[in-house]
C-alpha positions as a printed NumPy array, in Angstrom:
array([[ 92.203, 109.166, 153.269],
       [ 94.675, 111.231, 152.225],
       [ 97.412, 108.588, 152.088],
       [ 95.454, 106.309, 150.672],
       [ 94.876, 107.857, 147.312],
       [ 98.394, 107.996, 146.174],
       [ 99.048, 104.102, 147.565],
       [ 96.761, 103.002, 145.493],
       [ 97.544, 105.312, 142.388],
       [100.78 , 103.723, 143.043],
       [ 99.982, 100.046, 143.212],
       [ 97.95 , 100.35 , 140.4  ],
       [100.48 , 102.122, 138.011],
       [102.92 ,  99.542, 139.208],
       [100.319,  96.74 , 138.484],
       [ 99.968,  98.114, 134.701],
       [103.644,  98.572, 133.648],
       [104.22 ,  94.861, 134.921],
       [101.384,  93.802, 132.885],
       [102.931,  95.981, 129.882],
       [106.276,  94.441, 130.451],
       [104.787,  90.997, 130.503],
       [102.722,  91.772, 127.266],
       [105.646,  93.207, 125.558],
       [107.914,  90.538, 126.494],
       [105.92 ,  87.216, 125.798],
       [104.584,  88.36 , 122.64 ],
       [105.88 ,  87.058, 119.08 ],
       [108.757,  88.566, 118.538],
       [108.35 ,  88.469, 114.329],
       [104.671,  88.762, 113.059],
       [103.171,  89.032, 109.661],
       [105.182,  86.206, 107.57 ],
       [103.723,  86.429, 104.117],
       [105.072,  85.588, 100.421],
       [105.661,  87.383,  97.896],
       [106.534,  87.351,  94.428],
       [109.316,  90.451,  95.053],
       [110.74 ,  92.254,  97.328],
       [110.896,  96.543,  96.808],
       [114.294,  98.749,  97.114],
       [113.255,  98.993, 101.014],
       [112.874,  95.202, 101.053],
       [109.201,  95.218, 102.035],
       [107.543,  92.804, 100.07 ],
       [105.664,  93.562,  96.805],
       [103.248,  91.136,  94.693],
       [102.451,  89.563,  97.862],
       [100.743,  86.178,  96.69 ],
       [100.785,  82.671,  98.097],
       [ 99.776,  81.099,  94.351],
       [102.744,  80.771,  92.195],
       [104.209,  79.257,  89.146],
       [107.055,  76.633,  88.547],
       [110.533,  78.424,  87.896],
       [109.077,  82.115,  89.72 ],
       [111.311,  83.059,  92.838],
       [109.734,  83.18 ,  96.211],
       [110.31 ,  85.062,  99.307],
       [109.371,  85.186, 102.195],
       [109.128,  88.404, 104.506],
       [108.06 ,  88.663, 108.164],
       [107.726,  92.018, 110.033],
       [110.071,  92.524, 113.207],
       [108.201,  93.088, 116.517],
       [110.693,  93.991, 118.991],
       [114.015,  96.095, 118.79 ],
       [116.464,  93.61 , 119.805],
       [115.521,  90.892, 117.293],
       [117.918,  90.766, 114.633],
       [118.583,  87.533, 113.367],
       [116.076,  84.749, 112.57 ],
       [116.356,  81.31 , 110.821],
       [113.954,  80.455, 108.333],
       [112.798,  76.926, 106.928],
       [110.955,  75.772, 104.147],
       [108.521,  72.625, 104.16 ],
       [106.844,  70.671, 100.743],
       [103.828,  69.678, 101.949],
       [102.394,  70.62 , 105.551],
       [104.651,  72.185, 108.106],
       [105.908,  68.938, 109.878],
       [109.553,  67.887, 110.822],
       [109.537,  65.273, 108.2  ],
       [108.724,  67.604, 105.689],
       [111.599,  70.397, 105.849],
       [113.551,  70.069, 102.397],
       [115.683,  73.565, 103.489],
       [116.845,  74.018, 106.877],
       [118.108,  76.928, 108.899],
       [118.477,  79.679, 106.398],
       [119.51 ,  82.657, 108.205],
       [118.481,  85.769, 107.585],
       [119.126,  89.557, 108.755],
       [116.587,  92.319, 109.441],
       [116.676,  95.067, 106.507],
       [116.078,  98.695, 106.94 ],
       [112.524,  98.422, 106.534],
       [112.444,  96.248, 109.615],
       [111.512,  92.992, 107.706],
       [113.377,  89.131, 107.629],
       [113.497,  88.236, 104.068],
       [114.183,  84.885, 102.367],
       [114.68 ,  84.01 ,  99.341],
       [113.709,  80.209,  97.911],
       [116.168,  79.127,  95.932],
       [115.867,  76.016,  93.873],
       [117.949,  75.894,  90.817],
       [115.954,  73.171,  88.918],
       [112.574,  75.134,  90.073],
       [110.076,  73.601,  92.578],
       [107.713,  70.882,  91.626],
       [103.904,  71.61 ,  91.61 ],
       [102.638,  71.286,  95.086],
       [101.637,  72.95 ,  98.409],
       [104.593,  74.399, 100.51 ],
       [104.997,  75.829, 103.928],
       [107.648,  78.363, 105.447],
       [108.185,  79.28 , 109.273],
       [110.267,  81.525, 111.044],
       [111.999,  81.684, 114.382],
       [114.318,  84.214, 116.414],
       [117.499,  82.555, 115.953],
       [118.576,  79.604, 118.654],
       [114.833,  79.697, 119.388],
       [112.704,  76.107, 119.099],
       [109.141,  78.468, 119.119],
       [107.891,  79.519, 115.503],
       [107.127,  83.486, 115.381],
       [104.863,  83.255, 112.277],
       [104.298,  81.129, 109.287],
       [103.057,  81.147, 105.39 ],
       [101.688,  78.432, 103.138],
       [101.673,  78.695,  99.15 ],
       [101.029,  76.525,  96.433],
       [103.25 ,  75.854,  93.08 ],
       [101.198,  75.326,  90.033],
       [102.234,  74.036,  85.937]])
């Protein structure tokens, strides 16, 4: 009986740091994509909004989830988030010392009125991490 105890305190521990490992492992690797109307000195994102206006910059910041993710590639859609619809492709962007992937939309003649999408994934990746939608108004 003895004997026993520890076994199974042992198979058990060993049981939960595999399912930790798997957990920690399969989960999205970049979380919380939202836009924003700025971005503060930390580059965390400030006026976070997903209504804007035509000729107002947009950006779009996503939280890091894991350590080793460094580099991501952002693209930007005009109307849903569909193949067909990506208008800016690939943008790569760097984590910043607040542990956030920002990107900045830049259209020099402005965006037109409309609904807009914006995903993210870890760099050579096909599997979107997170996502935003917002909306250009007149």
């Amino acid at each position: 009986m003895k004997k026993a105890i520890p076994i199974i305190l042992g198979i058990f521990l060993l049981g939960l740091g595999i399912f930790l490992v798997y957990e920690y492992a399969t989960e999205p690797k970049i979380i919380e994509g939202v836009t924003s109307k700025a971005i503060d000195d930390k580059g965390r994102p400030s006026d976070i909004t997903n209504l804007f206006t035509q000729g107002e910059t947009v950006y779009f910041s996503a939280k890091r989830n894991r350590f080793w993710t460094n580099e991501a590639e952002v693209v930007w859609y005009k109307g849903e988030i569909k193949q067909e619809n990506r208008f800016l492709v690939e943008e790569e962007v760097l984590v910043n010392d607040a542990k956030y992937f920002t990107a900045e939309l830049s259209v020099p003649e402005g965006l037109e009125e409309g609904h807009y999408g914006v995903t993210i994934y870890v760099k050579g990746k096909k599997i979107m991490e997170t996502h935003a939608e917002f909306d250009v108004k007149k």
